Coordinates of C-alpha atoms in Angstrom, one line a residue:
Chain A
M1 CA -23.9 20.2 -22.3
N2 CA -27.1 18.6 -21.3
P3 CA -27.3 18.7 -17.4
K4 CA -28.8 15.3 -17.4
D5 CA -25.7 14.0 -19.2
R6 CA -23.6 15.5 -16.6
I7 CA -25.4 13.8 -13.7
I8 CA -25.4 10.4 -15.4
G9 CA -21.8 11.0 -16.6
S10 CA -20.3 11.3 -13.2
K11 CA -20.7 7.6 -12.7
L12 CA -16.9 7.2 -12.8
V13 CA -16.4 9.8 -10.1
V14 CA -18.9 8.1 -7.9
L15 CA -17.5 4.7 -8.6
G16 CA -14.0 5.9 -7.9
S17 CA -14.9 7.5 -4.6
A18 CA -16.8 4.4 -3.5
A19 CA -13.8 2.2 -4.4
V20 CA -11.4 4.4 -2.5
M21 CA -13.5 4.3 0.6
T22 CA -13.9 0.5 0.3
V23 CA -10.2 -0.1 -0.1
Y24 CA -9.3 2.3 2.7
S25 CA -11.7 0.7 5.1
A26 CA -10.5 -2.8 4.2
G27 CA -6.9 -2.0 4.9
Y28 CA -7.6 0.5 7.6
F29 CA -9.7 -1.8 9.8
R30 CA -7.1 -4.5 9.6
T31 CA -4.3 -2.2 10.5
R32 CA -6.4 -0.5 13.2
S33 CA -7.2 -3.8 14.9
A34 CA -3.7 -4.9 14.5
A35 CA -2.6 -1.7 16.1
Q36 CA -4.9 -2.3 19.0
Q37 CA -3.7 -5.8 19.3
F38 CA -0.1 -4.8 19.3
A39 CA -0.8 -2.0 21.8
V40 CA -2.2 -4.6 24.2
E41 CA 0.7 -6.9 23.8
D42 CA 3.1 -4.0 24.0
A43 CA 1.7 -2.9 27.3
Q44 CA 2.1 -6.4 28.5
R45 CA 5.7 -6.6 27.7
R46 CA 6.5 -3.8 29.9
P47 CA 8.3 -5.1 32.9
A48 CA 6.3 -2.9 35.3
V49 CA 3.3 -5.0 34.5
A50 CA 5.0 -8.3 35.4
T51 CA 4.4 -9.0 39.0
A52 CA 5.0 -12.2 41.0
S53 CA 1.3 -12.6 41.7
V54 CA 0.8 -16.3 42.1
G55 CA -1.2 -18.3 39.6
T56 CA -3.6 -15.5 38.8
A57 CA -5.3 -16.9 35.8
P58 CA -7.4 -13.9 34.9
N59 CA -4.4 -11.6 35.2
A60 CA -2.3 -13.8 33.1
K61 CA -2.1 -10.8 30.9
A62 CA 0.9 -10.4 33.2
L63 CA 2.3 -13.4 31.4
P64 CA 5.0 -11.5 29.7
I65 CA 5.0 -13.4 26.5
A66 CA 8.0 -11.6 25.2
N67 CA 10.1 -12.7 28.1
A68 CA 9.5 -16.3 27.7
S69 CA 13.2 -17.0 27.9
A70 CA 13.7 -15.4 31.2
S71 CA 17.4 -15.1 30.9
A72 CA 17.0 -13.1 27.8
S73 CA 15.0 -10.3 29.3
A74 CA 17.8 -8.1 30.3
Q75 CA 20.0 -8.6 27.3
P76 CA 20.9 -5.8 25.1
A77 CA 19.2 -5.8 21.8
S78 CA 22.1 -7.3 20.0
A79 CA 22.1 -10.4 22.0
R80 CA 21.0 -13.5 20.1
E81 CA 19.2 -15.5 22.7
P82 CA 17.0 -17.9 20.9
G83 CA 13.3 -17.3 21.6
A84 CA 13.6 -13.7 22.6
R85 CA 12.2 -10.7 20.7
S86 CA 13.8 -7.9 18.9
I87 CA 12.3 -4.5 19.0
E88 CA 14.3 -2.0 17.1
T89 CA 13.4 1.6 17.2
S90 CA 15.1 4.7 16.1
K91 CA 14.6 6.4 19.5
P92 CA 16.6 5.9 22.6
S93 CA 15.6 2.8 24.5
N94 CA 14.1 4.8 27.3
A95 CA 11.3 6.0 25.1
P96 CA 8.1 4.6 26.4
L97 CA 6.9 1.5 24.7
A98 CA 3.3 2.3 25.4
A99 CA 0.6 2.4 22.9
Q100 CA 2.0 5.5 21.3
S101 CA 5.1 3.6 20.3
T102 CA 8.0 5.0 18.5
P103 CA 8.7 5.2 14.8
S104 CA 10.5 2.5 12.9
A105 CA 13.8 3.2 11.1
P106 CA 13.3 6.5 9.2
T107 CA 13.5 7.4 5.6
N108 CA 15.0 4.3 4.1
A109 CA 12.3 3.3 1.7
T110 CA 13.2 -0.4 1.6
A111 CA 13.2 -0.6 5.4
T112 CA 9.9 1.0 6.0
T113 CA 7.7 -1.4 7.8
A114 CA 4.4 -1.5 9.4
T115 CA 1.3 0.2 8.5
T116 CA 0.5 1.5 11.9
V117 CA 2.0 3.4 14.6
V118 CA 2.2 0.7 17.1
A119 CA 3.1 -2.0 14.7
A120 CA 6.2 -0.1 14.0
I121 CA 7.5 -1.7 17.1
A122 CA 5.9 -5.0 16.7
T123 CA 7.3 -5.7 13.2
P124 CA 10.8 -4.4 13.3
P125 CA 12.6 -3.3 10.2
V126 CA 14.3 -6.0 8.1
A127 CA 16.4 -8.0 10.5
P128 CA 20.1 -8.4 9.7
P129 CA 20.3 -11.3 7.3
T130 CA 22.1 -13.6 9.6
D131 CA 19.9 -12.9 12.6
T132 CA 17.2 -15.4 12.8
S133 CA 16.2 -14.9 16.4
R134 CA 14.7 -12.1 18.2
T135 CA 16.1 -10.4 21.3
T136 CA 14.2 -8.4 23.9
A137 CA 14.5 -4.7 24.0
A138 CA 15.1 -2.8 27.2
S139 CA 13.1 -4.6 29.8
S140 CA 15.8 -3.8 32.1
A141 CA 13.6 -3.2 35.0
A142 CA 12.4 -6.8 35.0
D143 CA 13.6 -9.1 37.7
S144 CA 14.6 -12.2 35.8
S145 CA 14.1 -14.6 38.6
A146 CA 10.7 -13.2 39.4
E147 CA 9.9 -13.8 35.7
Q148 CA 11.2 -17.3 35.8
K149 CA 8.9 -18.0 38.7
E150 CA 6.0 -16.4 36.8
M151 CA 6.8 -18.6 33.8
A152 CA 7.0 -21.8 35.8
R153 CA 3.6 -21.1 37.3
A154 CA 2.1 -20.2 34.0
Q155 CA -0.8 -22.5 33.3
Y156 CA -3.1 -22.7 30.4
T157 CA -6.6 -24.0 30.2
D158 CA -6.9 -27.3 28.4
G159 CA -8.5 -27.2 25.0
T160 CA -7.8 -26.0 21.5
F161 CA -7.5 -22.3 20.8
T162 CA -7.1 -20.3 17.7
G163 CA -5.9 -16.8 17.0
W164 CA -5.3 -14.6 13.9
G165 CA -2.2 -12.6 13.0
T166 CA -2.2 -10.1 10.3
S167 CA 0.5 -9.0 7.9
R168 CA 0.5 -7.0 4.7
H169 CA 0.8 -10.2 2.8
G170 CA -2.3 -11.7 4.3
D171 CA -3.5 -13.3 7.5
I172 CA -2.5 -16.4 9.3
Q173 CA -4.5 -18.4 11.8
A174 CA -2.7 -20.4 14.4
S175 CA -4.1 -23.2 16.5
V176 CA -2.7 -24.4 19.8
E177 CA -3.7 -27.4 21.8
I178 CA -3.3 -27.3 25.5
R179 CA -3.2 -30.5 27.5
N180 CA -2.5 -30.5 31.3
G181 CA -1.9 -26.8 31.2
R182 CA 0.9 -27.0 28.7
I183 CA 1.1 -26.5 25.0
A184 CA 0.9 -29.9 23.5
S185 CA 0.8 -28.9 19.8
A186 CA 0.6 -26.0 17.5
S187 CA -0.2 -25.6 13.9
I188 CA -1.0 -23.1 11.1
S189 CA -4.7 -23.7 10.7
E190 CA -5.3 -21.1 8.0
C191 CA -2.7 -19.7 5.7
L192 CA -4.2 -16.8 3.8
T193 CA -0.9 -15.1 2.9
R194 CA 0.0 -14.6 -0.6
Y195 CA 3.3 -16.4 -0.1
S196 CA 3.4 -20.0 0.9
C197 CA 3.4 -20.9 4.6
S198 CA 5.9 -23.6 3.9
W199 CA 8.5 -20.8 4.7
I200 CA 7.4 -20.9 8.3
S201 CA 6.7 -24.5 8.7
A202 CA 9.3 -24.9 11.4
L203 CA 7.7 -22.4 13.7
P204 CA 4.7 -24.4 15.1
G205 CA 7.3 -26.9 16.4
Q206 CA 9.1 -24.1 18.2
V207 CA 5.9 -23.0 20.0
V208 CA 5.8 -26.5 21.5
S209 CA 9.5 -26.8 22.4
R210 CA 9.6 -23.3 23.8
Q211 CA 6.2 -23.4 25.4
S212 CA 5.6 -19.9 24.1
A213 CA 4.9 -17.8 21.1
E214 CA 8.5 -16.8 20.9
V215 CA 9.4 -18.3 17.6
D216 CA 12.3 -17.3 15.4
Y217 CA 12.1 -14.9 12.5
V218 CA 12.5 -16.7 9.2
S219 CA 14.8 -14.7 7.0
G220 CA 12.8 -13.8 3.9
A221 CA 9.5 -14.4 5.6
T222 CA 9.6 -11.9 8.4
Q223 CA 6.1 -10.7 7.7
S224 CA 4.7 -14.3 7.9
S225 CA 6.8 -15.0 11.0
N226 CA 5.3 -12.1 12.7
A227 CA 1.8 -12.9 11.6
F228 CA 2.2 -16.4 13.0
Y229 CA 3.7 -15.0 16.2
Y230 CA 0.7 -12.8 16.8
A231 CA -1.7 -15.5 15.9
V232 CA -0.2 -17.7 18.6
V233 CA -0.2 -14.8 21.1
E234 CA -3.9 -14.4 20.5
A235 CA -4.5 -18.1 20.8
L236 CA -2.6 -18.3 24.1
H237 CA -4.5 -15.3 25.4
K238 CA -7.7 -17.2 25.0
A239 CA -6.1 -20.1 26.8
K240 CA -5.7 -18.2 30.0
Chain B
M1 CA 5.4 30.4 7.1
S2 CA 5.2 26.9 8.5
D3 CA 7.9 24.4 8.6
S4 CA 7.4 21.2 6.6
Y5 CA 8.3 17.6 7.0
I6 CA 9.3 16.1 3.7
H7 CA 10.0 12.5 3.0
T8 CA 11.0 10.9 -0.3
A9 CA 10.9 7.3 -1.3
G10 CA 11.3 5.1 -4.4
L11 CA 7.9 3.5 -4.8
M12 CA 6.0 2.0 -7.7
G13 CA 8.8 2.6 -10.1
T14 CA 9.0 6.3 -9.4
V15 CA 10.1 8.9 -6.8
V16 CA 7.4 9.8 -4.4
T17 CA 7.6 12.8 -2.2
F18 CA 5.3 13.4 0.8
Q19 CA 5.2 16.8 2.3
V20 CA 3.3 17.8 5.5
V21 CA 3.1 21.5 6.2
G22 CA 3.1 22.6 9.8
H23 CA 1.9 20.3 12.6
G24 CA 5.4 20.4 13.9
A25 CA 5.0 22.5 17.1
D26 CA 6.4 20.0 19.5
D27 CA 7.9 16.5 19.6
R28 CA 4.6 14.8 19.7
E29 CA 3.3 16.6 16.6
R30 CA 6.5 15.9 14.7
L31 CA 6.2 12.3 15.6
E32 CA 2.6 12.2 14.5
R33 CA 3.4 13.5 11.1
E34 CA 6.3 11.2 10.6
E35 CA 4.1 8.3 11.5
G36 CA 1.4 9.6 9.2
V37 CA 3.8 9.6 6.4
E38 CA 5.0 6.1 7.3
R39 CA 1.5 4.9 7.0
A40 CA 1.1 6.6 3.7
V41 CA 4.2 5.0 2.4
E42 CA 3.0 1.6 3.6
W43 CA -0.1 2.0 1.5
F44 CA 2.1 2.2 -1.6
H45 CA 3.8 -1.1 -0.6
T46 CA 0.5 -2.8 0.0
I47 CA -1.0 -1.7 -3.3
T48 CA 2.1 -2.8 -5.1
D49 CA 1.9 -6.2 -3.4
H50 CA -1.6 -6.7 -4.7
C51 CA -1.6 -4.9 -8.0
S52 CA 1.9 -5.0 -9.5
R53 CA 2.5 -6.6 -12.9
F54 CA 6.2 -6.7 -12.1
D55 CA 6.1 -9.0 -9.2
S56 CA 5.4 -12.6 -10.0
R57 CA 4.2 -13.2 -6.5
S58 CA 1.7 -10.3 -6.5
E59 CA -2.0 -11.1 -6.2
L60 CA -2.4 -9.7 -9.7
A61 CA 0.3 -12.1 -11.1
R62 CA -1.3 -15.1 -9.4
L63 CA -4.7 -14.1 -10.9
S64 CA -3.1 -14.1 -14.3
T65 CA -2.1 -17.8 -14.0
Q66 CA -5.7 -18.9 -13.6
I67 CA -7.7 -18.7 -16.8
G68 CA -11.4 -19.4 -16.9
V69 CA -11.6 -19.7 -13.2
A70 CA -13.5 -17.4 -10.8
V71 CA -10.7 -16.4 -8.5
P72 CA -11.5 -14.9 -5.0
V73 CA -9.6 -11.7 -4.6
T74 CA -9.1 -9.0 -2.0
A75 CA -11.2 -5.9 -1.9
M76 CA -8.2 -3.9 -3.1
L77 CA -7.6 -5.8 -6.3
F78 CA -11.3 -6.1 -7.0
E79 CA -12.0 -2.4 -6.7
A80 CA -8.9 -1.5 -8.8
V81 CA -9.9 -3.9 -11.6
R82 CA -13.6 -2.9 -11.4
F83 CA -12.7 0.8 -11.7
A84 CA -10.2 0.1 -14.6
L85 CA -12.9 -1.9 -16.4
A86 CA -15.4 1.0 -15.9
V87 CA -13.0 3.4 -17.5
A88 CA -12.5 1.0 -20.3
E89 CA -16.2 0.9 -21.0
E90 CA -16.6 4.7 -20.7
S91 CA -13.7 5.2 -23.2
D92 CA -15.0 2.6 -25.6
G93 CA -11.9 0.5 -25.1
A94 CA -9.4 3.3 -25.7
F95 CA -8.2 2.7 -22.2
D96 CA -8.1 -1.0 -21.4
P97 CA -6.3 -2.7 -18.5
T98 CA -5.9 -5.9 -20.5
V99 CA -3.0 -4.5 -22.5
G100 CA -0.4 -6.1 -20.2
L101 CA 0.9 -8.5 -22.9
R102 CA 1.2 -5.6 -25.4
M103 CA 3.3 -3.8 -22.8
E104 CA 5.5 -6.7 -22.2
A105 CA 6.1 -7.0 -26.0
E106 CA 7.1 -3.3 -26.1
G107 CA 9.7 -4.0 -23.4
F108 CA 7.9 -2.6 -20.4
D109 CA 8.7 -5.6 -18.4
T110 CA 11.4 -4.4 -16.1
E111 CA 10.9 -4.0 -12.4
F112 CA 12.1 -0.6 -11.6
R113 CA 14.3 -1.0 -8.6
S114 CA 15.9 -4.4 -9.3
G115 CA 16.2 -4.1 -13.0
N116 CA 14.8 -7.6 -13.1
I117 CA 12.8 -8.5 -16.1
V118 CA 9.4 -9.9 -15.1
R119 CA 7.3 -11.5 -17.7
L120 CA 4.4 -13.5 -16.5
G121 CA 4.7 -16.2 -19.1
I122 CA 1.1 -15.8 -20.4
K123 CA 0.4 -16.8 -23.9
D124 CA -0.5 -13.9 -26.2
V125 CA -3.6 -15.2 -27.9
G126 CA -4.3 -11.7 -29.4
G127 CA -7.5 -9.9 -29.5
V128 CA -8.2 -9.8 -25.8
S129 CA -10.0 -6.9 -24.3
Y130 CA -11.7 -5.7 -21.2
R131 CA -14.7 -7.7 -22.2
D132 CA -12.8 -10.8 -21.4
V133 CA -12.7 -10.0 -17.7
F134 CA -15.7 -10.9 -15.6
L135 CA -16.4 -9.6 -12.1
D136 CA -18.7 -11.2 -9.6
D137 CA -19.7 -8.6 -7.0
D138 CA -21.4 -11.0 -4.6
E139 CA -18.5 -13.5 -4.4
R140 CA -15.8 -10.9 -5.0
T141 CA -14.2 -13.0 -7.7
I142 CA -12.5 -12.1 -10.9
T143 CA -12.6 -14.4 -14.0
L144 CA -10.2 -14.0 -16.8
R145 CA -12.0 -15.7 -19.7
R146 CA -8.9 -15.8 -21.9
P147 CA -5.2 -15.6 -21.3
L148 CA -4.2 -12.1 -20.6
V149 CA -2.2 -9.9 -18.3
L150 CA -3.9 -7.0 -16.5
D151 CA -1.9 -3.8 -16.3
L152 CA -3.2 -1.6 -13.5
G153 CA -0.4 1.0 -13.7
A154 CA -2.6 4.1 -14.0
V155 CA -5.2 2.9 -11.5
A156 CA -2.9 1.5 -8.9
K157 CA -0.7 4.5 -8.6
G158 CA -3.7 6.8 -8.3
L159 CA -5.3 4.5 -5.7
A160 CA -2.1 4.5 -3.7
I161 CA -2.1 8.3 -3.8
D162 CA -5.7 8.4 -2.6
M163 CA -4.9 6.1 0.3
A164 CA -1.9 8.1 1.3
A165 CA -4.0 11.3 1.1
R166 CA -6.5 9.8 3.5
E167 CA -3.7 9.1 5.9
L168 CA -2.5 12.7 5.7
Q169 CA -5.8 14.4 5.7
T170 CA -5.7 14.8 9.5
F171 CA -2.8 17.2 9.0
E172 CA -4.8 19.4 6.6
N173 CA -2.0 20.9 4.6
F174 CA 0.1 18.4 2.7
A175 CA 1.2 17.3 -0.8
I176 CA 1.9 14.0 -2.4
D177 CA 3.9 13.9 -5.6
A178 CA 4.3 10.5 -7.2
G179 CA 6.4 11.1 -10.2
G180 CA 4.3 14.0 -11.3
D181 CA 0.9 12.6 -10.2
L182 CA -0.2 14.8 -7.4
Y183 CA -2.6 15.2 -4.5
L184 CA -2.7 18.6 -2.8
G185 CA -4.4 19.0 0.5
G186 CA -5.1 22.4 2.1
C187 CA -2.5 25.1 1.6
N188 CA 1.2 25.3 1.0
A189 CA 3.8 26.6 3.5
D190 CA 2.9 30.2 2.6
G191 CA -0.7 29.6 3.4
Q192 CA -1.7 29.8 -0.3
P193 CA -3.4 27.2 -2.5
W194 CA -0.8 24.8 -4.0
S195 CA 0.8 26.0 -7.2
V196 CA 1.1 23.2 -9.7
G197 CA 3.1 23.5 -12.9
I198 CA 2.2 21.4 -15.9
R199 CA 5.3 20.1 -17.6
H200 CA 6.0 21.0 -21.1
P201 CA 5.9 17.8 -23.0
R202 CA 9.0 18.5 -25.1
D203 CA 11.1 20.6 -22.8
E204 CA 11.5 19.3 -19.3
H205 CA 12.8 22.6 -18.0
E206 CA 9.7 24.5 -19.1
M207 CA 6.1 24.6 -17.9
L208 CA 3.1 25.1 -20.0
G209 CA 1.3 26.9 -17.2
A210 CA 0.2 26.7 -13.7
L211 CA -2.9 25.7 -11.6
H212 CA -3.6 26.9 -8.1
V213 CA -5.5 24.1 -6.3
S214 CA -6.5 22.8 -3.0
G215 CA -8.1 19.5 -2.0
V216 CA -7.7 17.8 -5.4
A217 CA -5.5 15.4 -7.4
V218 CA -3.7 16.5 -10.5
C219 CA -2.5 13.7 -12.8
T220 CA -0.7 13.9 -16.1
S221 CA -0.1 11.2 -18.7
G222 CA 2.7 11.9 -21.2
D223 CA 4.5 10.1 -23.9
Y224 CA 7.8 11.4 -22.6
A225 CA 8.1 9.6 -19.3
R226 CA 8.7 6.1 -20.4
R227 CA 9.8 5.1 -23.8
S228 CA 10.0 1.6 -25.2
P229 CA 13.4 0.1 -25.0
I230 CA 12.6 -2.0 -28.0
H231 CA 10.8 0.2 -30.4
D232 CA 12.1 3.8 -30.6
D233 CA 8.9 5.3 -31.6
D234 CA 6.9 3.7 -28.9
H235 CA 6.0 4.7 -25.3
H236 CA 4.2 3.2 -22.4
I237 CA 0.7 4.3 -23.1
V238 CA -0.9 1.7 -25.4
D239 CA -4.0 2.5 -27.4
A240 CA -5.8 -0.8 -26.8
R241 CA -7.8 -0.4 -30.0
S242 CA -4.8 -0.5 -32.2
G243 CA -2.4 -2.3 -29.8
K244 CA 0.2 0.4 -30.5
S245 CA 1.4 3.4 -28.7
A246 CA -1.2 6.2 -28.6
T247 CA -0.2 9.1 -30.8
A248 CA -3.2 11.5 -30.6
S249 CA -1.7 13.5 -27.7
V250 CA 1.7 14.2 -26.2
S251 CA 0.2 14.9 -22.8
A252 CA -3.1 15.0 -20.9
T253 CA -3.7 16.4 -17.4
V254 CA -6.8 15.8 -15.4
V255 CA -8.0 17.4 -12.1
A256 CA -10.3 15.4 -9.9
S257 CA -11.1 14.9 -6.2
S258 CA -9.6 11.3 -6.5
A259 CA -6.1 10.6 -7.8
M260 CA -7.3 7.2 -9.1
V261 CA -10.0 8.9 -11.1
A262 CA -7.5 11.6 -12.3
D263 CA -4.8 9.1 -13.2
A264 CA -7.0 6.7 -15.1
L265 CA -8.9 9.5 -16.9
A266 CA -5.7 11.2 -17.9
T267 CA -4.5 8.0 -19.5
A268 CA -7.9 7.6 -21.3
A269 CA -8.0 11.2 -22.4
F270 CA -4.4 10.9 -23.7
V271 CA -5.3 7.9 -25.8
L272 CA -8.5 9.5 -27.1
G273 CA -6.9 12.7 -28.1
P274 CA -8.1 16.3 -27.9
A275 CA -11.6 16.1 -29.2
D276 CA -12.9 12.8 -27.8
G277 CA -10.7 13.2 -24.7
I278 CA -12.1 16.5 -23.7
R279 CA -15.6 15.2 -24.4
L280 CA -14.9 12.3 -22.1
L281 CA -13.8 14.6 -19.3
E282 CA -16.7 16.9 -19.7
R283 CA -19.1 14.0 -19.6
H284 CA -17.8 13.1 -16.2
G285 CA -17.6 16.5 -14.8
L286 CA -13.9 16.7 -14.7
D287 CA -11.4 19.3 -15.8
G288 CA -8.4 18.8 -17.9
L289 CA -5.9 19.8 -20.5
I290 CA -4.7 17.9 -23.6
V291 CA -1.7 18.8 -25.6
T292 CA -1.4 17.6 -29.2
P293 CA 1.8 16.7 -31.0
A294 CA 1.7 20.1 -32.6
L295 CA 1.7 21.5 -29.1
E296 CA -1.8 22.9 -29.3
Q297 CA -3.6 23.0 -25.9
F298 CA -7.2 21.9 -25.5
T299 CA -9.0 22.5 -22.2
T300 CA -12.3 21.9 -20.6
P301 CA -14.2 25.1 -19.8
G302 CA -13.5 24.8 -16.1
M303 CA -9.8 24.4 -16.7
R304 CA -9.7 27.3 -19.0
R305 CA -11.0 29.4 -16.1
D306 CA -8.5 28.1 -13.5
Y307 CA -5.4 27.4 -15.6
H308 CA -2.9 30.2 -16.2
S309 CA -1.0 29.6 -19.4
S310 CA 2.6 30.4 -19.3
G311 CA 5.4 32.0 -19.3
V312 CA 8.2 29.9 -18.2
T313 CA 8.0 28.8 -14.6
T314 CA 10.5 26.6 -12.9
G315 CA 9.8 23.8 -10.4
G316 CA 6.9 21.4 -10.2
V317 CA 5.0 22.2 -7.1
S318 CA 5.3 25.1 -4.7

């Protein structure tokens, strides 16, 4: 074979390799940044972080977003307090919820969830069909009353803030408007998911009524629900 | 001999096995390899969401509903289609991703797990080919100039395997087996290159021979895997030039550093048959084996060197 032919002829191999790299980078960066985002939020949900420091706007990372409904914080995972968060893992609940995270439900192909290590916590496996709310996992060390005080003092900066949430079906941008330190309105400002955002149209209203990102799961649209949740989380971060 | 972590899942209409050898010395390592495999599995889901012909909500299906319009698409779908079209060109249309409607007509319209029939409702105007698909690289759009359905089966599965392999690369020694399309990294549990058997096209308990490989993909297209529920004589690999099942080969195996390349080229070589198929592989610096209906084996020179013709061996990969 003519050596020149061989060089020219490996076009498909070169094209294939380039395509593989492009696709991996596209998905990888999204999952990586999602993982970092989730890791940050995860650290924040840890009760040890929540202190009763008064009105510390810069440290409002201490705003334990997951504990919005203070009474829910110490509930067992099966409780169905509205507005709380479910974090199901296959390890015992005393496993650290730090950036390393724990794996999602093993081996069941249909239940396999997130693309990243940390997101395994953030997007729990398919919720039981009738459970449209989230419950908090072991935050048992938290003092609910201290958290309630923390929440009451939580103040946002006035203005409109946006944030992005990712999912394997596409990204969602949420927009929240803060007036007089409180969430006045919320909306889905960009819906880039493959599936319609009409499935989660009730969620922006919940952000306002609950004054937090703690919206329900929508059965059948859990990925979009999560993306919206994280979008609101990011937006609210900017508002502190 | 190292211990292995093995996980099996039903993905893309087939059984996929992920094996990580070693990296299990302590809890932390075992956790890491489980999570690596989870990420690998997730790539299969993601690629299915974008590239599946069997999900009317997939990005691919939505693209099919927009004729004559430049549709912005994700990098994933764009690259898969771009590669499929390049293989179509290089094989002079023997391989062609626009055969989706032909495949629906042959009854390959059933989503594997649910058993649901998914037809995208696209009018079969006949005579469509890969030339009816236009890609704009700057805008990252795809335009279907005429009604057609893209079938990315060969390309998508290979791409998923490549993504999964990248996730597992950090563990060095691993294997991915997606219904007989493989990627082998490093060594097996005995510290040897992976031993890959090539299935006998007419006797599922026999092997034609074995390869010993490391750091490559090995993909096989055969007429035995999926047969048409409508026409007894037909199987799932359509020769786009005739619109009918390809009959020049009964199986074609390709070895390449990328599973997407190996998968697509195995399909193209299968359609082209022993003479043109081997020529195509050689032109692209790839190794492979094509088996004719008479069970004669044709190989590239490199394959001849590395491939040990059988004897009966049992098992697929060891």
